[in-house]
């Protein structure tokens, strides 16, 4: 990428300044390779497992003497252990590389911004930097959605975005880049927003560095489901140092040049595209600020309270939803405005058909059951953006397709918004036990019949479920995998994709005919349930500071559920466990003394904001009264319906197409003398 940038910047007469800053960034990466050497010998990284003392056993192979005089030797594996089975997915294999390409591309607008400040060139740099900003935003956005699709397809929790801090850390730079694209467009047209574009281009790269710090320093270890090995204190302080160095370089130089920057008189009115672009960028940046605050809450609470805590996902919904409404409205109104000034008559004429269509769309949503007012308004605003950009995009495409990139990208954004509301807010789910050969009605119209399991390979078993809806019959095959990597069990869902919805079937457990059927019970914190004459109470989760420390370092850790079991005059505390080994989950049951009944964790549902509302699902197995001697194999699944989730994937593809068309256009403009 440095060679490409050098060739590009030399043609634009920016090579000395741009490559100076770029070399500083590359020097930082090289320094990181020195501190965290990726070519370190494997026995230095895993001495407990690979380094031995004494005589080498007969027949041992693949060994090397480290100190023959002291009898110290190491036996190294011929092949690695391979990817964690959860990561053995096409989308996850390409997701990190695409994200890294997007992150690294964000450094290029930063170099041009610093170069412009060094040369006191406050206008020309935007023309040559914008293609890189658009390309970086397109690639980073692609990487983000691929990660979301992997989560949806593989993890089994039925979602594609969980507001996890590590997920958010890639979203924040993308939002800043999108805001920067819009203000760059305004500067190229009218010369305005000079300081804003410098600030956003610098901030975008600084947020990339901050995201790297969040994901690689270990500060999110207690609050993120993503497991990253602690890089150590050297890397921790180096990441902080590089944020300071490049932040000081960019913003320090901007403050120094601020007074001498030309003040471009504002010639546009509030009814102009420039003003709409400014409001849109301002709103997007506000969303990035709220997400940054939520993502950084473990650091903030750790400093203030001495204990890291993450915000609940409701924080993001409450703060981002109003901003999303504003962005959707501006994505429509901005397309109807002219540069510098628009007449009220022209604006109203353009608003008529999209506004009427959006109101009709909102009325239909109300009558079909959407009575949640904030989401109804959000859907109305998204529909408005969709109808406006369809109308405007069609006219532009007929004239010159190369100029339709913005309208197409906004169409994709509107589809995404509508898909988010439908699939996340109005999904429906049900946990159900499927005894082999027996049909069960679920989710108001689906009939599920478990047909048995079949081996797919040495570790994976396909669980065949027949789905009947009306006169249509389908088959889904969720998978349970017994991993030889660490003797654990993993569950992969299967998805029945239809035009207007997905039926999402995620396996929870399989009970064989010999073991009988597990009874699955849901407990709220402090709740007591009767099981086989015993009073079972969910007391609390058991996640000690030591286990949290293991999670931070990437080591194997366990989370327990404390159950108080009263059997007559006897009271016993049990602790079934969930074990996480490098992201691979396994479950360890617990049994009361003298009883064949076992308790196994099915699902943990902690509530950080209101701990008293935490809950857990427990499977009760063994010789219970619920067992029948002639009972067939039983599959326990969580089935859910995701309405109109295809809008999410359609919106993603449309958004990327819009970005690609914009990149082509901006590259051609950058070639102009």
XYZ file of C-alpha atoms in Angstrom:
673
model
C 0.000 0.000 0.000
C 2.936 2.326 0.671
C 4.219 1.864 -2.892
C 0.777 2.667 -4.319
C 0.493 5.720 -2.071
C 3.967 6.918 -3.054
C 3.118 6.676 -6.749
C -0.245 8.399 -6.211
C 1.126 11.216 -4.031
C 4.037 11.877 -6.395
C 1.591 12.468 -9.270
C -0.266 14.936 -7.047
C 2.958 16.664 -5.918
C 2.420 15.592 -2.305
C 5.055 12.887 -2.035
C 7.570 14.429 0.469
C 5.041 15.382 3.145
C 2.715 12.398 2.667
C 5.476 9.791 2.708
C 7.085 11.437 5.751
C 3.907 10.924 7.779
C 3.334 7.492 6.261
C 6.860 6.440 7.238
C 6.130 7.443 10.824
C 3.074 5.152 10.825
C 5.018 2.253 9.296
C 7.798 2.793 11.845
C 5.237 2.339 14.612
C 4.099 -0.960 13.075
C 7.704 -2.146 12.835
C 8.261 -1.205 16.463
C 5.212 -3.264 17.407
C 6.732 -6.240 15.586
C 9.869 -5.837 17.682
C 7.918 -5.676 20.949
C 5.533 -8.518 19.996
C 7.630 -10.691 17.698
C 5.365 -12.877 15.505
C 8.387 -15.052 14.663
C 9.162 -16.008 18.248
C 9.922 -19.702 18.725
C 6.863 -21.680 19.733
C 8.516 -23.206 22.805
C 9.268 -19.703 24.086
C 5.569 -18.864 23.911
C 4.356 -22.157 25.391
C 7.165 -23.350 27.695
C 4.842 -25.234 30.081
C 3.530 -27.402 27.258
C 6.600 -27.875 25.083
C 9.765 -27.535 27.199
C 10.928 -30.631 29.089
C 13.849 -31.675 31.267
C 15.596 -35.023 31.379
C 16.062 -37.858 28.934
C 14.153 -37.857 25.681
C 11.655 -40.759 25.609
C 12.306 -43.502 23.089
C 10.482 -42.919 19.836
C 10.002 -39.203 20.448
C 10.042 -37.128 17.276
C 10.124 -33.448 16.371
C 12.354 -32.375 19.252
C 15.237 -29.957 19.629
C 17.849 -29.602 22.357
C 17.721 -26.213 24.069
C 20.521 -26.970 26.522
C 21.952 -30.448 26.113
C 24.308 -30.071 29.070
C 21.369 -29.429 31.404
C 19.087 -31.894 29.636
C 16.561 -29.238 28.532
C 14.745 -30.007 25.298
C 11.538 -29.020 23.497
C 9.135 -31.082 21.452
C 7.362 -29.017 18.836
C 4.207 -29.869 16.862
C 4.503 -30.552 13.141
C 1.227 -28.748 12.497
C -0.728 -26.136 14.394
C -4.007 -26.841 16.163
C -5.946 -24.953 13.490
C -8.584 -22.307 13.877
C -11.050 -22.410 16.703
C -14.011 -24.379 15.229
C -16.293 -21.349 15.672
C -13.977 -19.381 13.383
C -13.952 -22.023 10.649
C -16.380 -20.054 8.551
C -15.838 -18.440 5.157
C -17.016 -15.015 6.311
C -14.817 -15.035 9.404
C -11.754 -16.120 7.417
C -11.904 -12.986 5.240
C -13.420 -10.632 7.840
C -10.168 -9.681 9.711
C -8.199 -8.945 6.533
C -10.928 -6.701 5.151
C -11.225 -4.864 8.469
C -7.464 -4.341 8.593
C -7.464 -3.033 5.008
C -10.164 -0.538 5.966
C -8.305 0.492 9.119
C -4.999 0.965 7.302
C -6.642 2.926 4.467
C -7.931 5.454 7.026
C -4.302 6.447 7.594
C -4.087 7.882 4.072
C -6.556 10.814 4.528
C -4.691 11.540 7.773
C -1.390 11.782 5.901
C -2.920 14.113 3.288
C -4.512 16.258 5.998
C -1.168 16.651 7.804
C 0.552 17.260 4.459
C -1.989 19.976 3.635
C -1.347 21.640 6.990
C 2.426 21.441 6.528
C 2.148 23.019 3.063
C -0.553 25.503 4.092
C -2.707 24.013 1.348
C -6.216 24.189 2.761
C -8.265 23.279 -0.309
C -6.474 21.042 -2.848
C -5.712 18.192 -0.430
C -9.426 17.346 -0.156
C -9.656 16.472 -3.858
C -6.784 13.970 -3.681
C -7.691 12.556 -0.250
C -11.398 11.938 -0.818
C -11.071 8.788 -3.022
C -9.077 7.168 -0.206
C -11.669 8.185 2.387
C -14.501 6.706 0.316
C -12.496 3.532 -0.372
C -11.606 3.124 3.306
C -15.219 3.598 4.392
C -16.436 1.086 1.793
C -13.909 -1.583 2.793
C -14.328 -1.050 6.535
C -18.121 -1.156 6.212
C -17.838 -4.399 4.236
C -15.672 -5.931 6.954
C -18.110 -4.896 9.672
C -21.144 -6.432 7.971
C -19.227 -9.652 7.187
C -18.519 -9.999 10.887
C -22.204 -9.425 11.580
C -23.238 -12.084 9.071
C -20.765 -14.547 10.594
C -22.279 -13.949 14.036
C -25.781 -14.453 12.639
C -24.910 -17.602 10.722
C -22.582 -19.298 13.221
C -23.001 -18.282 16.849
C -26.624 -19.274 17.317
C -27.845 -16.289 19.335
C -29.928 -15.083 16.398
C -28.440 -11.622 15.967
C -25.910 -9.835 13.800
C -25.022 -6.947 16.113
C -24.808 -7.007 19.895
C -23.260 -3.591 20.684
C -20.231 -5.423 22.032
C -17.318 -3.024 22.759
C -15.055 -4.750 20.226
C -17.766 -4.527 17.557
C -18.286 -0.850 18.351
C -14.576 -0.111 18.070
C -14.733 -0.762 14.311
C -18.029 1.100 13.873
C -16.773 4.400 15.346
C -14.045 5.110 12.714
C -16.508 4.147 9.991
C -19.046 6.706 11.207
C -16.384 9.437 11.351
C -15.244 8.523 7.829
C -18.817 8.725 6.491
C -19.232 12.157 8.128
C -15.947 13.237 6.549
C -17.100 12.151 3.076
C -20.114 14.468 3.302
C -18.216 17.531 4.508
C -15.474 16.949 1.913
C -18.166 17.051 -0.746
C -19.338 20.430 0.526
C -15.796 21.841 0.624
C -15.097 20.782 -2.936
C -18.271 22.555 -4.060
C -18.112 25.784 -2.094
C -14.787 25.832 -0.220
C -16.518 25.686 3.189
C -15.889 23.418 6.198
C -12.104 23.754 5.882
C -11.375 23.210 9.576
C -14.060 20.544 9.860
C -12.488 18.371 7.173
C -9.035 18.599 8.716
C -10.471 17.695 12.114
C -12.515 14.736 10.837
C -9.687 13.251 8.751
C -7.348 13.443 11.733
C -9.980 12.162 14.152
C -10.805 9.188 11.934
C -7.241 7.841 12.122
C -6.947 8.624 15.839
C -10.124 6.586 16.429
C -8.578 3.718 14.445
C -5.641 3.828 16.859
C -7.998 4.054 19.836
C -9.938 1.046 18.518
C -6.672 -0.860 18.248
C -5.899 0.057 21.849
C -9.330 -1.138 23.033
C -9.081 -4.509 21.295
C -5.393 -5.297 21.879
C -4.634 -3.849 25.314
C -6.923 -6.150 27.308
C -8.927 -3.305 28.899
C -12.177 -4.813 27.582
C -11.440 -8.324 28.815
C -14.089 -8.249 31.552
C -16.850 -6.717 29.436
C -16.494 -8.125 25.909
C -17.461 -11.557 24.619
C -14.499 -11.364 22.216
C -11.437 -13.100 23.608
C -8.082 -11.448 22.918
C -4.775 -12.429 24.460
C -3.299 -9.675 26.631
C -0.501 -8.085 24.606
C 1.417 -7.083 27.741
C 2.356 -3.787 29.349
C 4.892 -2.846 26.659
C 2.225 -2.997 23.963
C -0.287 -1.293 26.295
C 1.858 1.793 26.818
C 3.080 1.806 23.228
C -0.504 1.939 21.947
C -1.284 4.804 24.299
C 1.908 6.536 23.189
C 1.148 6.280 19.502
C -2.374 7.677 20.058
C -0.772 10.657 21.794
C 1.936 11.124 19.135
C -0.341 11.120 16.097
C -3.142 12.938 17.906
C -0.712 15.661 18.966
C 0.817 15.811 15.471
C -2.539 16.197 13.725
C -4.537 18.344 16.139
C -1.488 20.310 17.301
C -0.665 21.299 13.737
C -4.331 22.107 13.082
C -4.472 24.461 16.074
C -1.229 26.107 14.975
C -2.575 26.763 11.459
C -6.107 27.655 12.566
C -5.647 31.425 12.667
C -4.102 31.698 9.226
C -6.704 29.569 7.462
C -8.835 31.622 5.089
C -12.326 32.349 6.328
C -14.618 31.413 3.489
C -17.809 33.494 3.633
C -20.949 31.412 3.978
C -22.939 31.834 0.779
C -25.444 29.061 1.286
C -28.783 29.265 3.037
C -30.318 26.791 5.443
C -32.291 25.508 2.440
C -29.166 24.253 0.680
C -27.376 20.953 0.227
C -24.287 22.303 2.039
C -26.295 22.913 5.193
C -27.975 19.495 4.960
C -24.570 17.841 4.571
C -23.266 19.716 7.589
C -26.249 18.679 9.728
C -25.894 15.075 8.569
C -22.177 14.960 9.371
C -22.816 16.659 12.727
C -25.490 14.065 13.610
C -23.305 11.123 12.568
C -20.457 12.475 14.705
C -22.826 12.762 17.650
C -23.712 9.089 17.185
C -19.988 8.257 17.143
C -19.524 10.218 20.390
C -22.306 8.325 22.187
C -20.975 4.981 20.959
C -17.459 5.956 22.062
C -18.749 6.827 25.538
C -20.590 3.513 25.809
C -17.649 1.542 24.459
C -15.222 3.305 26.800
C -17.445 2.799 29.848
C -15.231 -0.032 31.193
C -12.285 2.394 31.242
C -14.363 5.273 32.643
C -15.971 3.190 35.395
C -12.633 1.557 36.179
C -11.070 4.967 36.801
C -14.030 6.432 38.723
C -15.307 3.390 40.646
C -12.312 1.085 40.553
C -14.382 -1.621 38.825
C -14.885 -1.985 35.071
C -18.513 -2.127 33.960
C -20.134 -1.967 30.530
C -23.318 -0.097 29.712
C -26.431 -2.050 28.870
C -27.363 -2.309 25.193
C -30.441 -0.177 25.910
C -28.057 2.799 26.248
C -27.204 2.560 22.543
C -30.825 2.185 21.473
C -31.947 5.209 23.508
C -29.116 7.455 22.279
C -28.727 6.319 18.667
C -32.398 5.915 17.698
C -33.226 9.682 17.706
C -30.036 10.407 15.769
C -30.924 7.661 13.279
C -34.272 9.373 12.657
C -32.486 12.661 11.913
C -29.968 10.960 9.608
C -32.740 9.207 7.671
C -34.700 12.442 7.194
C -31.582 14.329 6.077
C -30.650 11.493 3.687
C -33.924 12.269 1.915
C -34.195 16.048 2.238
C -30.544 16.609 1.256
C -31.122 14.950 -2.096
C -33.944 17.391 -2.895
C -31.874 20.509 -2.153
C -29.648 22.365 -4.593
C -26.198 23.693 -3.854
C -26.075 27.139 -2.176
C -29.820 27.766 -2.243
C -33.126 26.110 -3.039
C -36.506 27.694 -3.479
C -39.312 26.646 -1.142
C -41.515 25.931 -4.145
C -39.005 23.510 -5.684
C -38.422 21.786 -2.329
C -42.128 21.324 -1.649
C -42.701 19.978 -5.141
C -39.962 17.394 -4.620
C -41.303 16.478 -1.182
C -44.879 15.817 -2.278
C -44.746 12.245 -3.608
C -42.117 10.843 -1.171
C -43.909 12.417 1.794
C -47.314 11.067 0.794
C -45.817 7.623 0.147
C -44.022 7.639 3.522
C -47.156 8.662 5.417
C -49.111 5.878 3.688
C -46.301 3.453 4.596
C -46.452 4.567 8.241
C -50.239 4.156 8.340
C -49.913 0.606 6.990
C -47.313 -0.201 9.661
C -49.646 1.120 12.365
C -52.524 -1.063 11.190
C -50.360 -4.197 10.985
C -49.318 -3.745 14.623
C -46.360 -1.347 14.905
C -47.556 0.811 17.808
C -44.125 1.551 19.293
C -44.001 5.278 18.443
C -40.189 5.837 18.327
C -39.710 2.875 15.983
C -42.728 3.900 13.927
C -41.191 7.364 13.429
C -37.829 5.769 12.578
C -39.510 3.523 10.007
C -41.364 6.522 8.530
C -38.087 8.478 8.237
C -36.329 5.487 6.656
C -39.157 5.025 4.164
C -38.976 8.739 3.345
C -35.237 8.433 2.611
C -35.935 5.356 0.487
C -38.670 6.956 -1.648
C -36.754 10.225 -2.167
C -33.563 8.483 -3.248
C -35.415 6.066 -5.511
C -37.018 9.061 -7.234
C -33.826 11.141 -7.440
C -31.570 8.170 -8.193
C -33.723 7.120 -11.132
C -33.447 10.570 -12.712
C -29.689 10.725 -12.139
C -29.135 7.193 -13.431
C -30.963 8.014 -16.647
C -28.701 11.010 -17.175
C -25.289 9.697 -16.055
C -25.028 6.489 -13.979
C -21.622 7.531 -12.564
C -23.332 10.299 -10.585
C -25.868 7.948 -8.954
C -23.506 6.571 -6.293
C -24.761 8.829 -3.514
C -28.431 8.080 -4.168
C -27.767 4.324 -4.350
C -25.799 4.415 -1.087
C -28.686 6.245 0.607
C -31.139 3.658 -0.730
C -28.976 0.975 0.868
C -28.912 2.905 4.144
C -32.715 3.225 4.169
C -33.123 -0.521 3.521
C -30.669 -1.248 6.340
C -32.633 0.905 8.765
C -35.927 -0.770 7.857
C -34.300 -4.191 8.182
C -32.887 -3.304 11.605
C -36.327 -2.361 12.931
C -38.188 -5.357 11.493
C -35.670 -8.093 12.313
C -34.510 -6.872 15.729
C -37.531 -5.182 17.258
C -40.262 -7.459 15.946
C -38.628 -10.882 15.987
C -40.304 -13.736 17.847
C -38.627 -16.687 19.567
C -39.590 -19.858 21.423
C -37.646 -22.640 23.145
C -39.176 -26.021 22.315
C -38.464 -29.725 22.920
C -38.768 -31.866 19.793
C -39.194 -35.571 20.493
C -38.122 -37.575 17.472
C -41.016 -38.236 15.121
C -43.500 -35.982 16.907
C -44.722 -32.684 15.424
C -44.822 -29.531 17.539
C -46.559 -26.236 16.630
C -44.395 -23.165 17.244
C -44.437 -19.429 16.545
C -47.993 -19.285 15.266
C -48.008 -21.372 12.131
C -44.813 -23.454 11.921
C -44.815 -27.210 12.547
C -41.448 -28.688 13.523
C -40.689 -32.425 13.413
C -37.340 -33.812 14.554
C -36.277 -36.594 12.163
C -33.063 -37.676 13.906
C -29.324 -37.005 13.637
C -26.665 -38.044 11.172
C -22.860 -37.709 11.286
C -21.465 -35.106 8.877
C -17.817 -35.850 9.643
C -15.744 -37.065 12.569
C -16.914 -34.288 14.903
C -20.134 -32.783 13.517
C -23.641 -34.181 13.733
C -26.494 -32.809 11.662
C -29.864 -32.636 13.408
C -32.565 -32.898 10.750
C -35.750 -30.947 11.442
C -38.702 -30.885 9.057
C -40.524 -27.549 8.856
C -44.118 -27.391 7.617
C -45.895 -24.106 6.985
C -49.202 -24.275 5.164
C -48.707 -26.595 2.188
C -44.933 -25.973 2.056
C -42.378 -28.394 3.520
C -38.744 -27.514 4.211
C -35.811 -29.089 6.000
C -33.230 -27.431 8.251
C -30.143 -29.086 9.702
C -28.612 -27.342 12.716
C -25.309 -28.845 13.797
C -23.795 -29.907 17.105
C -20.042 -30.301 17.089
C -18.049 -32.285 19.630
C -14.648 -30.658 19.263
C -11.556 -32.786 19.834
C -9.613 -29.548 20.272
C -10.614 -29.348 23.944
C -13.364 -31.961 24.298
C -16.164 -29.385 24.228
C -19.490 -29.087 22.457
C -20.469 -26.273 20.074
C -23.791 -25.501 18.472
C -24.343 -24.046 15.002
C -27.826 -22.922 13.854
C -29.485 -23.449 10.520
C -31.549 -20.794 8.786
C -34.560 -21.218 6.544
C -34.386 -18.129 4.370
C -37.669 -16.951 2.871
C -38.578 -13.783 1.002
C -40.112 -11.936 3.935
C -38.523 -13.657 6.938
C -35.976 -16.132 8.252
C -36.834 -19.096 10.447
C -33.803 -19.407 12.689
C -33.306 -22.778 14.424
C -30.542 -22.985 17.017
C -29.870 -26.299 18.845
C -29.504 -26.210 22.631
C -29.102 -29.882 23.564
C -29.882 -33.437 22.473
C -31.157 -36.066 24.878
C -30.783 -39.660 23.737
C -33.327 -42.370 24.346
C -31.047 -43.941 26.957
C -30.609 -40.726 28.947
C -34.159 -39.562 28.585
C -35.439 -36.074 28.164
C -33.935 -33.084 29.885
C -36.316 -30.640 31.487
C -35.284 -27.039 30.803
C -36.196 -24.498 33.476
C -35.758 -20.731 33.466
C -34.830 -19.053 36.776
C -34.779 -15.374 37.626
C -32.329 -14.317 40.293
C -33.694 -15.354 43.692
C -36.457 -17.495 42.162
C -37.165 -20.964 43.572
C -38.541 -23.869 41.490
C -39.538 -27.400 42.517
C -37.633 -30.221 40.827
C -38.328 -33.842 41.824
C -39.422 -32.821 45.307
C -36.382 -30.577 45.754
C -36.563 -26.783 46.131
C -34.001 -25.281 43.733
C -33.138 -21.573 44.027
C -30.959 -19.511 41.651
C -28.725 -17.534 44.031
C -26.214 -15.744 41.801
C -23.537 -16.062 39.172
C -20.045 -17.073 40.297
C -17.410 -15.196 38.296
C -14.462 -14.444 40.554
C -11.744 -11.860 40.013
C -9.313 -14.699 39.298
C -11.524 -16.064 36.517
C -11.966 -12.541 35.120
C -8.191 -12.204 35.057
C -7.929 -15.460 33.127
C -10.472 -14.146 30.617
C -8.454 -10.959 30.161
C -5.280 -12.930 29.391
C -7.067 -15.281 26.998
C -6.642 -18.294 29.281
C -9.347 -20.879 29.959
C -11.919 -19.528 32.412
C -15.177 -20.708 33.979
C -18.432 -19.027 34.961
C -20.590 -20.759 37.535
C -24.241 -20.596 38.547
C -24.837 -20.935 42.284
C -27.927 -23.066 43.039
C -29.308 -23.664 46.505
C -30.926 -27.123 46.604
C -33.137 -28.051 49.558
C -34.153 -31.704 49.878
C -36.161 -32.087 53.063
C -33.940 -30.979 55.942
C -30.808 -30.989 53.787
C -29.536 -27.860 52.037
C -26.727 -28.068 49.489
C -25.039 -25.444 47.308
C -24.380 -26.624 43.750
C -22.396 -24.909 41.049
C -22.816 -26.057 37.421
C -20.137 -24.439 35.239
C -19.685 -22.974 31.781
C -16.086 -23.377 30.569
C -14.615 -21.083 27.895
C -11.385 -22.242 26.326
C -10.268 -19.823 23.624
C -13.843 -19.079 22.638
C -14.874 -22.747 22.678
C -17.727 -23.345 25.128
C -18.391 -26.504 27.153
C -20.706 -27.180 30.096
C -19.978 -29.084 33.335
C -23.072 -30.330 35.218
C -23.532 -30.567 38.992
C -25.503 -33.167 40.984
C -26.822 -33.173 44.555
C -25.242 -35.777 46.811
C -26.926 -39.155 46.489
C -29.096 -38.081 43.559
C -29.055 -39.013 39.887
C -30.558 -35.661 38.908
C -28.062 -33.310 37.246
C -28.178 -29.576 36.576
C -26.500 -28.161 33.427
C -26.316 -24.551 32.221
C -28.186 -23.903 28.984
C -28.071 -20.106 28.777
C -26.699 -17.260 30.928
C -28.578 -13.961 30.848
C -26.878 -11.460 33.195
C -28.277 -7.928 33.470
C -25.524 -5.435 34.283
C -27.867 -2.501 34.782
C -30.325 -4.363 37.030
C -28.574 -7.454 38.489
C -31.803 -8.517 40.203
C -33.313 -9.065 36.721
C -30.586 -11.540 35.716
C -31.775 -15.004 34.717
C -30.457 -18.404 33.723
C -31.768 -21.469 31.898
C -30.905 -24.806 33.496
C -31.348 -28.286 32.010
C -32.437 -30.946 34.536
C -31.369 -34.444 33.482
C -31.209 -37.927 34.943
C -33.772 -40.267 36.482
C -36.556 -37.726 36.809
C -40.272 -38.371 36.820
C -40.413 -36.615 33.457
C -38.470 -39.484 31.929
C -40.263 -42.205 30.038
C -38.575 -45.554 29.529
C -39.641 -45.735 25.914
C -38.993 -42.088 25.140
C -37.258 -41.359 21.817
C -34.333 -39.015 21.281
C -35.295 -35.392 22.002
C -33.832 -32.235 20.486
C -34.184 -28.944 22.368
C -33.992 -25.910 20.077
C -34.599 -22.196 20.186
C -36.680 -21.280 17.146
C -37.130 -17.661 16.118
C -38.633 -15.727 13.236
C -36.713 -12.726 11.869
C -39.145 -10.696 9.736
C -37.735 -8.872 6.709
C -34.127 -9.571 7.671
C -33.323 -9.780 3.955
C -33.617 -5.990 3.943
C -30.445 -5.898 6.044
C -28.452 -7.920 3.521
C -30.032 -6.142 0.506
C -29.248 -2.786 2.100
C -25.655 -3.838 2.699
C -25.072 -4.849 -0.920
C -26.793 -1.694 -2.201
C -24.718 0.494 0.109
C -21.481 -1.103 -1.118
C -22.547 -0.651 -4.775
C -23.166 3.038 -4.063
C -19.707 3.347 -2.484
C -18.070 1.641 -5.487
C -19.735 4.030 -7.952
C -18.649 6.964 -5.807
C -15.059 5.670 -5.675
C -14.938 5.416 -9.478
C -16.233 8.960 -9.842
C -13.871 10.449 -7.233
C -10.833 8.690 -8.713
C -11.667 10.181 -12.108
C -12.043 13.624 -10.534
C -8.724 13.234 -8.712
C -7.026 12.569 -12.064
C -8.162 15.921 -13.401
C -5.503 18.609 -13.482
